[in-house]
Short mmCIF file of C-alpha atoms in Angstrom, two decimals:
data_model
loop_
_atom_site.label_atom_id
_atom_site.label_comp_id
_atom_site.label_asym_id
_atom_site.label_seq_id
_atom_site.Cartn_x
_atom_site.Cartn_y
_atom_site.Cartn_z
CA UNK A 126 -0.10 -0.06 -0.47
CA UNK A 127 1.77 2.97 -1.09
CA UNK A 128 1.76 6.05 1.48
CA UNK A 129 -0.76 8.41 1.83
CA UNK A 130 0.59 11.91 1.44
CA UNK A 131 -1.07 15.54 2.61
CA UNK A 132 -2.40 17.02 -0.72
CA UNK A 133 -4.18 20.32 -1.51
CA UNK A 134 -6.16 20.20 -4.70
CA UNK A 135 -7.35 23.60 -6.48
CA UNK A 136 -9.67 23.90 -8.25
CA UNK A 137 -10.40 25.91 -11.39
CA UNK A 138 -12.73 29.08 -10.87
CA UNK A 139 -15.10 27.36 -13.74
CA UNK A 140 -15.63 24.61 -11.63
CA UNK A 141 -16.06 26.11 -8.36
CA UNK A 142 -19.78 25.63 -8.98
CA UNK A 143 -20.09 21.96 -8.76
CA UNK A 144 -17.49 21.64 -5.72
CA UNK A 145 -19.89 18.63 -4.70
CA UNK A 146 -19.30 16.71 -8.14
CA UNK A 147 -15.49 17.13 -7.77
CA UNK A 148 -15.22 15.99 -4.26
CA UNK A 149 -17.33 12.81 -5.21
CA UNK A 150 -14.91 12.30 -8.23
CA UNK A 151 -11.94 12.62 -5.69
CA UNK A 152 -13.44 10.14 -3.58
CA UNK A 153 -14.00 7.67 -5.93
CA UNK A 154 -10.35 8.13 -7.10
CA UNK A 155 -8.77 7.66 -3.72
CA UNK A 156 -8.85 10.86 -1.86
CA UNK A 157 -9.35 11.20 1.06
CA UNK A 158 -11.16 14.58 1.80
CA UNK A 159 -10.30 16.84 4.97
CA UNK A 160 -12.27 20.31 3.81
CA UNK A 161 -14.02 21.41 1.36
CA UNK A 162 -14.09 25.50 0.73
CA UNK A 163 -15.95 26.63 -1.95
CA UNK A 164 -15.61 30.28 -2.04
CA UNK A 165 -11.97 30.07 -2.27
CA UNK A 166 -11.95 26.18 -4.74
CA UNK A 167 -9.60 24.31 -2.12
CA UNK A 168 -10.00 20.69 -1.25
CA UNK A 169 -7.87 19.77 1.21
CA UNK A 170 -7.06 15.78 2.66
CA UNK A 171 -4.47 12.86 1.62
CA UNK A 172 -4.17 10.62 -1.13
CA UNK A 173 -1.26 8.13 -2.67
CA UNK A 174 -1.74 8.52 -6.52
CA UNK A 175 -1.50 11.99 -6.80
CA UNK A 176 -1.36 11.50 -10.55
CA UNK A 177 -4.99 9.95 -10.87
CA UNK A 178 -6.45 12.94 -8.71
CA UNK A 179 -4.87 15.75 -11.64
CA UNK A 180 -6.99 14.09 -14.35
CA UNK A 181 -10.21 14.84 -12.72
CA UNK A 182 -12.10 17.61 -15.15
CA UNK A 183 -12.35 20.99 -13.08
CA UNK A 184 -8.69 20.57 -11.35
CA UNK A 185 -6.44 23.16 -11.29
CA UNK A 186 -3.55 21.72 -9.55
CA UNK A 187 -2.87 18.82 -7.28
CA UNK A 188 0.07 19.55 -4.32
CA UNK A 189 1.86 17.83 -1.59
CA UNK A 190 0.76 20.41 1.44
CA UNK A 191 3.32 23.21 2.38
CA UNK A 192 3.92 24.03 5.81
CA UNK A 193 4.36 27.98 7.04
CA UNK A 194 7.07 27.85 9.77
CA UNK A 195 7.75 30.44 12.48
CA UNK A 196 10.42 30.74 14.98
CA UNK A 197 10.34 30.05 18.28
CA UNK A 198 8.96 33.28 20.55
CA UNK A 199 12.26 33.79 21.74
CA UNK A 200 13.76 34.49 18.82
CA UNK A 201 14.68 38.25 17.94
CA UNK A 202 13.98 37.99 14.27
CA UNK A 203 10.24 36.98 13.23
CA UNK B 202 34.38 66.92 -3.45
CA UNK B 203 30.66 66.73 -2.98
CA UNK B 204 28.63 67.75 -6.40
CA UNK B 205 26.14 70.50 -5.40
CA UNK B 206 22.79 68.90 -5.34
CA UNK B 207 19.70 70.77 -5.80
CA UNK B 208 17.02 69.77 -3.66
CA UNK B 209 12.76 70.20 -3.00
CA UNK B 210 13.14 73.00 -0.18
CA UNK B 211 12.13 76.40 -1.40
CA UNK B 212 14.33 77.60 1.02
CA UNK B 213 17.48 76.32 2.81
CA UNK B 214 17.14 73.28 4.39
CA UNK B 215 17.38 73.05 8.49
CA UNK B 216 20.53 71.32 10.20
CA UNK B 217 20.43 69.53 13.08
CA UNK B 218 23.40 70.44 14.76
CA UNK B 219 25.57 67.26 13.91
CA UNK B 220 28.18 67.07 11.37
CA UNK B 221 28.57 64.57 8.79
CA UNK B 222 32.48 63.81 8.41
CA UNK B 223 32.98 61.78 4.71
CA UNK B 224 36.00 59.85 4.96
CA UNK B 225 38.04 59.13 1.36
CA UNK B 226 37.50 55.67 0.22
CA UNK B 227 41.25 55.20 0.48
CA UNK B 228 41.22 56.13 4.10
CA UNK B 229 41.09 52.64 6.56
CA UNK B 230 38.73 52.17 9.90
CA UNK B 231 42.14 52.23 11.45
CA UNK B 232 42.86 55.96 9.78
CA UNK B 233 39.28 57.01 10.69
CA UNK B 234 39.44 56.32 14.28
CA UNK B 235 42.95 58.04 14.50
CA UNK B 236 41.56 61.30 12.88
CA UNK B 237 38.16 61.06 14.93
CA UNK B 238 40.50 60.50 18.29
CA UNK B 239 43.60 62.90 17.28
CA UNK B 240 42.05 65.62 15.18
CA UNK B 241 38.97 65.48 16.56
CA UNK B 242 39.46 64.95 20.18
CA UNK B 243 36.96 62.85 20.64
CA UNK B 244 37.33 60.37 23.34
CA UNK B 245 35.03 57.19 22.11
CA UNK B 246 33.82 56.82 19.03
CA UNK B 247 31.34 54.10 18.35
CA UNK B 248 31.15 52.18 15.25
CA UNK B 249 29.25 50.02 13.31
CA UNK B 250 31.90 47.00 13.46
CA UNK B 251 31.33 47.19 17.10
CA UNK B 252 28.29 45.23 16.06
CA UNK B 253 26.74 41.70 14.60
CA UNK B 254 24.49 43.36 12.46
CA UNK B 255 26.37 46.33 11.65
CA UNK B 256 23.32 48.83 13.46
CA UNK B 257 24.19 50.61 15.82
CA UNK B 258 21.47 51.03 18.30
CA UNK B 259 19.38 54.17 18.83
CA UNK B 260 20.47 54.65 22.13
CA UNK B 261 24.10 55.10 21.10
CA UNK B 262 23.22 57.15 18.13
CA UNK B 263 21.87 59.48 20.68
CA UNK B 264 23.96 59.55 23.65
CA UNK B 265 27.57 59.64 21.65
CA UNK B 266 28.83 62.78 20.67
CA UNK B 267 30.32 60.87 17.45
CA UNK B 268 29.48 57.84 15.55
CA UNK B 269 31.62 55.35 13.55
CA UNK B 270 30.24 54.16 10.29
CA UNK B 271 32.55 52.17 8.91
CA UNK B 272 31.36 50.40 5.85
CA UNK B 273 29.48 53.80 4.41
CA UNK B 274 33.22 55.63 5.46
CA UNK B 275 31.44 58.35 7.32
CA UNK B 276 31.26 59.84 10.82
CA UNK B 277 28.69 61.59 12.56
CA UNK B 278 29.94 64.29 15.07
CA UNK B 279 27.93 66.51 17.42
CA UNK B 280 30.41 69.16 18.88
CA UNK B 281 31.43 72.85 17.80
CA UNK B 282 35.17 72.36 19.20
CA UNK B 283 34.62 69.15 17.85
CA UNK B 284 33.68 69.52 14.50
CA UNK B 285 35.77 72.59 14.27
CA UNK B 286 38.80 70.55 14.72
CA UNK B 287 38.22 68.25 11.73
CA UNK B 288 36.99 70.81 9.66
CA UNK B 289 40.84 72.93 10.27
CA UNK B 290 42.66 69.02 10.11
CA UNK B 291 40.91 68.44 6.06
CA UNK B 292 42.88 70.92 5.11
CA UNK B 293 45.59 68.99 4.91
CA UNK B 294 46.49 67.78 1.97
CA UNK B 295 47.19 63.95 3.15
CA UNK B 296 44.11 64.23 5.36
CA UNK B 297 41.67 61.51 5.53
CA UNK B 298 38.87 63.68 5.28
CA UNK B 299 37.13 64.35 2.13
CA UNK B 300 34.38 66.74 3.59
CA UNK B 301 32.53 67.76 6.37
CA UNK B 302 28.99 69.04 5.73
CA UNK B 303 26.49 69.97 8.33
CA UNK B 304 23.36 66.69 8.88
CA UNK B 305 20.16 68.21 7.31
CA UNK B 306 16.89 67.95 9.47
CA UNK B 307 14.77 67.07 6.02
CA UNK B 308 10.63 67.25 6.50
CA UNK B 309 8.87 64.11 5.50
CA UNK B 310 5.40 64.63 4.22
CA UNK B 311 2.84 62.45 2.52
CA UNK B 312 1.91 63.50 -0.64
CA UNK B 313 -0.63 65.73 -2.25
CA UNK B 314 -1.93 66.14 1.49
CA UNK B 315 -3.46 69.62 2.10
CA UNK B 316 -1.89 71.05 5.20
CA UNK B 317 1.44 69.61 4.84
CA UNK B 318 3.31 71.85 7.40
CA UNK B 319 1.50 70.78 9.85
CA UNK B 320 1.50 66.66 8.96
CA UNK B 321 5.23 66.91 8.48
CA UNK B 322 7.53 64.91 10.77
CA UNK B 323 11.17 65.75 11.24
CA UNK B 324 13.95 63.29 9.94
CA UNK B 325 17.34 63.40 8.35
CA UNK B 326 16.46 62.06 5.34
CA UNK B 327 17.40 64.92 3.00
CA UNK B 328 21.50 64.25 4.72
CA UNK B 329 21.05 60.20 3.71
CA UNK B 330 20.11 61.44 0.38
CA UNK B 331 22.90 64.44 0.21
CA UNK B 332 25.54 61.25 1.75
CA UNK B 333 24.61 59.02 -0.84
CA UNK B 334 24.87 61.36 -3.77
CA UNK B 335 28.05 62.08 -2.39
CA UNK B 336 29.33 59.30 -2.01
CA UNK B 337 27.89 57.61 -5.31
CA UNK B 338 29.33 60.76 -7.33
CA UNK B 339 33.17 60.40 -6.34
CA UNK B 340 32.81 56.72 -5.79
CA UNK B 341 30.15 55.30 -7.89
CA UNK B 342 29.05 53.24 -4.85
CA UNK B 343 26.03 52.28 -3.25
CA UNK B 344 25.63 52.23 0.47
CA UNK B 345 22.87 51.57 2.18
CA UNK B 346 21.40 55.21 2.64
CA UNK B 347 19.40 54.59 5.51
CA UNK B 348 22.12 53.01 7.56
CA UNK B 349 23.66 56.17 8.42
CA UNK B 350 21.34 57.41 11.11
CA UNK B 351 18.14 57.05 12.31
CA UNK B 352 15.61 58.87 11.12
CA UNK B 353 12.76 58.22 13.26
CA UNK B 354 12.37 57.12 16.87
CA UNK B 355 10.37 55.66 18.95
CA UNK B 356 8.64 58.78 22.06
CA UNK B 357 6.51 58.89 24.43
CA UNK B 358 2.76 59.21 22.31
CA UNK B 359 3.90 57.03 19.28
CA UNK B 360 5.91 54.23 17.93
CA UNK B 361 8.45 55.26 14.52
CA UNK B 362 6.08 52.79 12.71
CA UNK B 363 2.98 54.99 13.24
CA UNK B 364 5.46 58.30 12.49
CA UNK B 365 6.87 57.37 9.44
CA UNK B 366 2.80 56.15 7.68
CA UNK B 367 1.46 59.13 8.89
CA UNK B 368 -0.75 57.01 10.66
CA UNK B 369 -1.46 59.57 13.58
CA UNK B 370 -2.64 62.41 11.50
CA UNK B 371 -4.77 60.21 9.83
CA UNK B 372 -8.88 60.62 10.31
CA UNK B 373 -9.49 57.34 9.32
CA UNK B 374 -9.55 54.48 11.89
CA UNK B 375 -10.55 51.35 10.54
CA UNK B 376 -14.71 52.17 11.47
CA UNK B 377 -17.23 49.33 9.59
CA UNK B 378 -14.25 47.10 8.32
CA UNK B 379 -12.95 43.73 8.64
CA UNK B 380 -9.25 42.48 9.30
CA UNK B 381 -8.72 38.96 9.69
CA UNK B 382 -4.61 37.76 11.07
CA UNK B 383 -4.09 34.51 10.61
CA UNK B 384 -1.49 33.67 12.81
CA UNK B 385 -0.87 32.35 16.55
CA UNK B 386 -4.20 33.46 17.88
CA UNK B 387 -4.77 36.88 20.32
CA UNK B 388 -3.71 36.89 24.09
CA UNK B 389 -7.61 37.27 24.93
CA UNK B 390 -6.22 38.86 27.70
CA UNK B 391 -4.50 41.21 26.60
CA UNK B 392 -5.73 44.57 28.50
CA UNK B 393 -5.52 46.37 25.76
CA UNK B 394 -8.30 44.64 23.18
CA UNK B 395 -10.99 44.79 26.38
CA UNK B 396 -14.08 45.69 24.71
CA UNK B 397 -13.13 45.55 20.94
CA UNK B 398 -14.97 43.39 18.72
CA UNK B 399 -13.14 39.99 18.39
CA UNK B 400 -14.37 37.13 15.91
CA UNK B 401 -12.49 34.05 16.57
CA UNK B 402 -11.55 31.16 15.02
CA UNK B 403 -9.47 28.38 15.15
CA UNK B 404 -8.13 26.33 12.42
CA UNK B 405 -5.52 24.01 13.96
CA UNK B 406 -7.37 22.21 16.61
CA UNK B 407 -6.14 24.11 19.60
CA UNK B 408 -7.55 27.31 21.22
CA UNK B 409 -7.06 30.30 19.72
CA UNK B 410 -5.45 31.76 22.58
CA UNK B 411 -1.81 32.82 21.43
CA UNK B 412 1.26 31.14 23.43
CA UNK B 413 3.52 32.02 21.13
CA UNK B 414 3.37 36.07 21.31
CA UNK B 415 3.79 36.25 17.49
CA UNK B 416 -0.27 36.77 16.65
CA UNK B 417 -0.09 38.88 19.91
CA UNK B 418 2.03 41.50 18.52
CA UNK B 419 0.74 41.60 14.97
CA UNK B 420 -2.59 42.13 15.48
CA UNK B 421 -1.08 44.82 18.23
CA UNK B 422 0.03 46.76 15.00
CA UNK B 423 -2.65 46.44 12.45
CA UNK B 424 -5.95 46.87 15.04
CA UNK B 425 -4.36 48.09 18.33
CA UNK B 426 -6.46 50.79 20.77
CA UNK B 427 -5.67 54.53 20.03
CA UNK B 428 -4.79 54.42 23.53
CA UNK B 429 -2.90 51.88 25.31
CA UNK B 430 -4.42 51.02 28.52
CA UNK B 431 -0.65 51.63 30.29
CA UNK B 432 -0.97 54.79 29.09
CA UNK B 433 1.84 53.81 26.98
CA UNK B 434 2.95 55.08 23.25
CA UNK B 435 0.25 53.76 20.24
CA UNK B 436 0.73 51.28 18.13
CA UNK B 437 -1.73 50.32 16.50
CA UNK B 438 -2.93 51.71 13.51
CA UNK B 439 -7.10 50.37 12.85
CA UNK B 440 -8.01 50.72 16.38
CA UNK B 441 -12.01 50.98 15.25
CA UNK B 442 -11.39 48.06 12.80
CA UNK B 443 -13.65 44.62 13.95
CA UNK B 444 -10.86 42.60 14.20
CA UNK B 445 -10.97 38.50 12.74
CA UNK B 446 -8.41 36.39 14.79
CA UNK B 447 -7.89 33.60 12.73
CA UNK B 448 -5.85 30.85 14.64
CA UNK B 449 -3.32 29.19 11.75
CA UNK B 450 -0.70 27.82 13.75
CA UNK B 451 -0.30 24.67 16.06
CA UNK B 452 1.05 25.88 19.67
CA UNK B 453 4.53 23.70 19.22
CA UNK B 454 8.11 25.36 20.18
CA UNK B 455 8.00 26.57 16.36
CA UNK B 456 4.71 26.94 15.39
CA UNK B 457 3.75 24.90 12.23
CA UNK B 458 1.00 26.18 9.84
CA UNK B 459 0.19 23.84 6.74
CA UNK B 460 -1.72 25.31 3.87
CA UNK B 461 -5.32 23.75 4.53
CA UNK B 462 -5.07 25.63 8.19
CA UNK B 463 -4.32 28.54 6.27
CA UNK B 464 -6.32 28.85 3.20
CA UNK B 465 -9.68 28.35 5.27
CA UNK B 466 -8.55 30.84 7.72
CA UNK B 467 -8.57 32.79 4.01
CA UNK B 468 -12.10 31.20 3.11
CA UNK B 469 -13.42 32.07 6.74
CA UNK B 470 -11.84 35.68 6.40
CA UNK B 471 -13.77 35.86 2.25
CA UNK B 472 -16.83 34.58 3.76
CA UNK B 473 -17.11 36.48 6.92
CA UNK B 474 -16.35 39.92 4.71
CA UNK B 475 -12.89 40.75 5.77
CA UNK B 476 -11.91 43.22 3.84
CA UNK B 477 -8.22 42.70 4.50
CA UNK B 478 -6.14 39.57 5.15
CA UNK B 479 -2.60 39.95 7.39
CA UNK B 480 -0.22 36.80 6.93
CA UNK B 481 2.90 37.65 8.36
CA UNK B 482 4.11 33.82 7.50
CA UNK B 483 5.73 32.08 4.67
CA UNK B 484 8.31 29.26 3.67
CA UNK B 485 11.48 29.64 2.15
CA UNK B 486 10.34 28.68 -1.08
CA UNK B 487 11.18 30.82 -4.38
CA UNK B 488 8.47 28.77 -6.69
CA UNK B 489 4.63 29.62 -6.81
CA UNK B 490 2.54 27.15 -5.65
CA UNK B 491 -1.05 26.56 -6.65
CA UNK B 492 -2.29 25.97 -3.16
CA UNK B 493 -1.89 29.70 -2.73
CA UNK B 494 -2.18 31.26 -5.94
CA UNK B 495 -5.69 29.88 -7.16
CA UNK B 496 -7.51 30.02 -3.71
CA UNK B 497 -5.71 33.63 -3.30
CA UNK B 498 -6.80 34.79 -6.62
CA UNK B 499 -10.83 33.96 -5.44
CA UNK B 500 -9.92 36.21 -2.32
CA UNK B 501 -9.11 39.01 -4.70
CA UNK B 502 -11.97 38.20 -6.90
CA UNK B 503 -14.32 38.34 -3.63
CA UNK B 504 -12.92 41.73 -2.75
CA UNK B 505 -10.39 40.21 -0.06
CA UNK B 506 -6.95 41.68 0.49
CA UNK B 507 -4.47 39.58 1.20
CA UNK B 508 -1.25 41.20 2.37
CA UNK B 509 1.73 38.83 3.00
CA UNK B 510 5.41 39.28 4.67
CA UNK B 511 7.94 38.50 1.97
CA UNK B 512 10.05 36.64 3.65
CA UNK B 513 13.35 37.20 6.28
CA UNK B 514 15.38 34.91 4.45
CA UNK B 515 17.69 37.61 3.16
CA UNK B 516 21.06 37.87 4.84
CA UNK B 517 22.65 41.93 3.39
CA UNK B 518 24.24 42.51 1.63
CA UNK B 519 26.16 39.24 0.90
CA UNK B 520 22.07 37.61 0.16
CA UNK B 521 19.12 39.52 -0.78
CA UNK B 522 17.16 36.54 -0.61
CA UNK B 523 14.06 36.33 -2.34
CA UNK B 524 10.44 36.67 -1.99
CA UNK B 525 8.49 33.71 -0.95
CA UNK B 526 5.54 31.52 -0.97
CA UNK B 527 2.68 32.79 0.14
CA UNK B 528 3.64 36.44 -0.53
CA UNK B 529 4.85 35.15 -3.73
CA UNK B 530 1.53 35.08 -5.31
CA UNK B 531 0.50 37.07 -7.81
CA UNK B 532 -3.01 38.12 -5.50
CA UNK B 533 -0.65 38.16 -2.43
CA UNK B 534 0.78 42.17 -1.59
CA UNK B 535 4.22 41.46 -0.43
CA UNK B 536 5.33 43.23 2.17
CA UNK B 537 9.18 44.40 2.90
CA UNK B 538 10.83 45.36 6.00
CA UNK B 539 12.43 48.87 6.92
CA UNK B 540 13.88 50.23 9.39
CA UNK B 541 14.01 53.82 11.51
CA UNK B 542 16.42 55.00 8.76
CA UNK B 543 14.56 54.49 6.38
CA UNK B 544 17.32 51.29 4.72
CA UNK B 545 15.90 47.99 3.77
CA UNK B 546 15.89 45.29 6.66
CA UNK B 547 19.07 42.91 6.49
CA UNK B 548 16.83 40.29 6.57
CA UNK B 549 13.79 41.61 4.16
CA UNK B 550 13.60 39.94 1.04
CA UNK B 551 13.75 40.94 -2.08
CA UNK B 552 12.39 40.66 -5.46
CA UNK B 553 12.40 36.69 -6.50
CA UNK B 554 14.04 36.63 -10.50
CA UNK B 555 12.20 33.20 -10.70
CA UNK B 556 8.06 34.04 -9.89
CA UNK B 557 7.79 36.90 -12.49
CA UNK B 558 5.26 39.64 -11.18
CA UNK B 559 4.24 37.81 -7.65
CA UNK B 560 7.12 37.09 -7.07
CA UNK B 561 8.25 41.42 -6.78
CA UNK B 562 8.39 43.07 -3.48
CA UNK B 563 4.92 45.64 -3.57
CA UNK B 564 5.84 47.92 -0.73
CA UNK B 565 7.60 48.47 1.92
CA UNK B 566 6.68 49.04 6.00
CA UNK B 567 8.16 49.53 9.13
CA UNK B 568 9.91 46.26 10.35
CA UNK B 569 12.21 46.69 12.15
CA UNK B 570 12.65 47.37 16.43
CA UNK B 571 9.09 47.70 15.98
CA UNK B 572 6.90 48.12 19.57
CA UNK B 573 3.32 46.70 20.31
CA UNK B 574 1.38 44.43 22.19
CA UNK B 575 2.68 40.64 23.60
CA UNK B 576 1.07 38.19 25.64
CA UNK B 577 0.99 38.56 29.04
CA UNK B 578 2.51 36.39 30.92
CA UNK B 579 5.99 37.97 28.68
CA UNK B 580 5.51 41.33 29.58
CA UNK B 581 2.34 43.22 27.49
CA UNK B 582 4.16 44.45 25.03
CA UNK B 583 8.02 43.68 23.19
CA UNK B 584 10.00 45.21 20.59
CA UNK B 585 10.38 42.74 17.30
CA UNK B 586 12.19 42.77 14.03
CA UNK B 587 10.78 41.12 11.03
CA UNK B 588 8.58 41.20 7.91
CA UNK B 589 6.01 39.92 10.02
CA UNK B 590 5.76 43.50 11.80
CA UNK B 591 6.05 44.81 8.90
CA UNK B 592 2.47 43.32 6.86
CA UNK B 593 0.36 44.45 9.78
CA UNK B 594 1.36 48.30 9.19
CA UNK B 595 0.17 47.43 5.95
CA UNK B 596 -3.22 45.43 6.79
CA UNK B 597 -4.23 48.10 8.97
CA UNK B 598 -2.97 51.07 6.28
CA UNK B 599 -5.35 49.36 3.60
CA UNK B 600 -8.08 49.10 6.65
CA UNK B 601 -8.37 53.09 6.58
CA UNK B 602 -8.04 53.18 2.71
CA UNK B 603 -11.00 50.87 2.53
CA UNK B 604 -12.60 52.65 5.40
CA UNK B 605 -11.95 56.66 3.44
CA UNK B 606 -12.34 55.17 -0.15
CA UNK B 607 -15.01 51.94 0.00
CA UNK B 608 -12.43 49.91 -2.26
CA UNK B 609 -11.72 46.38 -2.35
CA UNK B 610 -9.66 43.92 -3.65
CA UNK B 611 -7.70 45.20 -7.17
CA UNK B 612 -8.55 48.69 -6.45
CA UNK B 613 -7.45 48.82 -2.85
CA UNK B 614 -4.46 47.56 -3.74
CA UNK B 615 -3.63 50.13 -6.76
CA UNK B 616 -4.76 52.81 -3.75
CA UNK B 617 -2.07 51.50 -1.04
CA UNK B 618 0.93 51.00 -4.23
CA UNK B 619 -0.10 54.44 -5.59
CA UNK B 620 -0.15 56.36 -2.04
CA UNK B 621 3.42 54.36 -0.89
CA UNK B 622 5.95 57.35 -0.27
CA UNK B 623 9.03 56.61 -2.97
CA UNK B 624 12.07 55.88 -1.57
CA UNK B 625 15.96 56.37 -2.58
CA UNK B 626 16.25 52.28 -2.53
CA UNK B 627 16.04 50.36 -5.06
CA UNK B 628 12.19 48.86 -5.90
CA UNK B 629 13.38 45.66 -5.44
CA UNK B 630 13.69 45.75 -2.51
CA UNK B 631 10.92 48.32 -1.73
CA UNK B 632 8.12 48.10 -4.03
CA UNK B 633 6.53 51.17 -4.77
CA UNK B 634 7.92 52.70 -1.50
CA UNK B 635 6.54 53.58 1.96
CA UNK B 636 3.00 52.44 2.97
CA UNK B 637 1.42 55.73 3.81
CA UNK B 638 -2.34 55.99 5.21
CA UNK B 639 -4.95 58.56 3.93
CA UNK B 640 -5.74 61.72 5.62
#
């Protein structure tokens, strides 16, 4: 079983109106959906096979999720 | 000798009583110190080389009779007899001194504002420009103009950052405008926020309470009160704005925020009709990523301006860094940090050469030695440095513009950039210039 990766699926502007349908298609192709953000067009979750998700109609991009980090609180540079 | 320079002043500029001693580029550090001490009779001459960052603390600048800026080959000297002695010694052909000039007081004004006389802020900008021209003309070098001296400083009433951005004289307060700050949360026990309209939401699975300090500091700059509870100086900009606190970071010692949390915060802010979202966060990646560019485009279309920290990945002068993710998204306004001398902060990232329009620095704001609210347990107030601190200056001022013009999204973006005060620094460093509040 390939390893699940945390991913962000961004949705094309013209597909925002059929987010539910997209979520269904992504789930069918193995994505575990955590959050659906209808206005910004982002679906976050996990998947093992990213390429299978990229071919879903209306998907702009499938990327591994990035992390923003802050320095510790005693760091003078923030 | 120095070339003469035309100025924008109708009459001769006022001087500070201090003098700028400009040394020849052949004079090494030892020779300059020797000149100041032996010819000028100055006992102690603090040098920028004495400080790790090259930045001489404001206190030392204020209290010393002479300060040596080694990288620039200049010294700032107070005292009639000392200056006289140095001027006399400059007449010797083998003197290391190129020129002795009075340090000018310039008046930094908001452009296109009536009643400039009332609004002026005292500074040394003209001296800095003059010095730059002099050095540039003589040796073709480009010293970081604003490391020359401190133009602004905090006083009992105001932080230097508010002074430099025209906030104190603005008629606006962010009334009726919602600002989202996506960060480490807010210390809700801080007395400076008592009675304010505050909406909170956590996206990281931990309570919205700030245990780091970063979020409380940023919210303070963007939305802090007109009159802080301790009768201390004002540090906050949009004091009547409605505050939306989105906690996107976890509570780890080095907090982390995955994109999903941050975009969930953007979605929340957009849904709640926030006009501005302040993102003092990033990751040092010099490429655009669609997980930010796509949702940010929707946010802009939806009328919300996203302001983001350009990044602290520069180590100037060796390494100018690059505007990082997510500030490098086309619809994020990338904010650089300047210091109280109106120089670029050594850590402030420059426009990226790789990520096109999105990777440009768009605007600059105060981001060095920034005083604001902090964790109550950490002393209530703190000074911090970073493009993180510059960002909420722009967010708060954006709220003032939103209030004064009713503009949103791309219009608000254009308004902020077109009203910025031009600077002598490179646009790759500061974009359109120093953010300015509506008057």
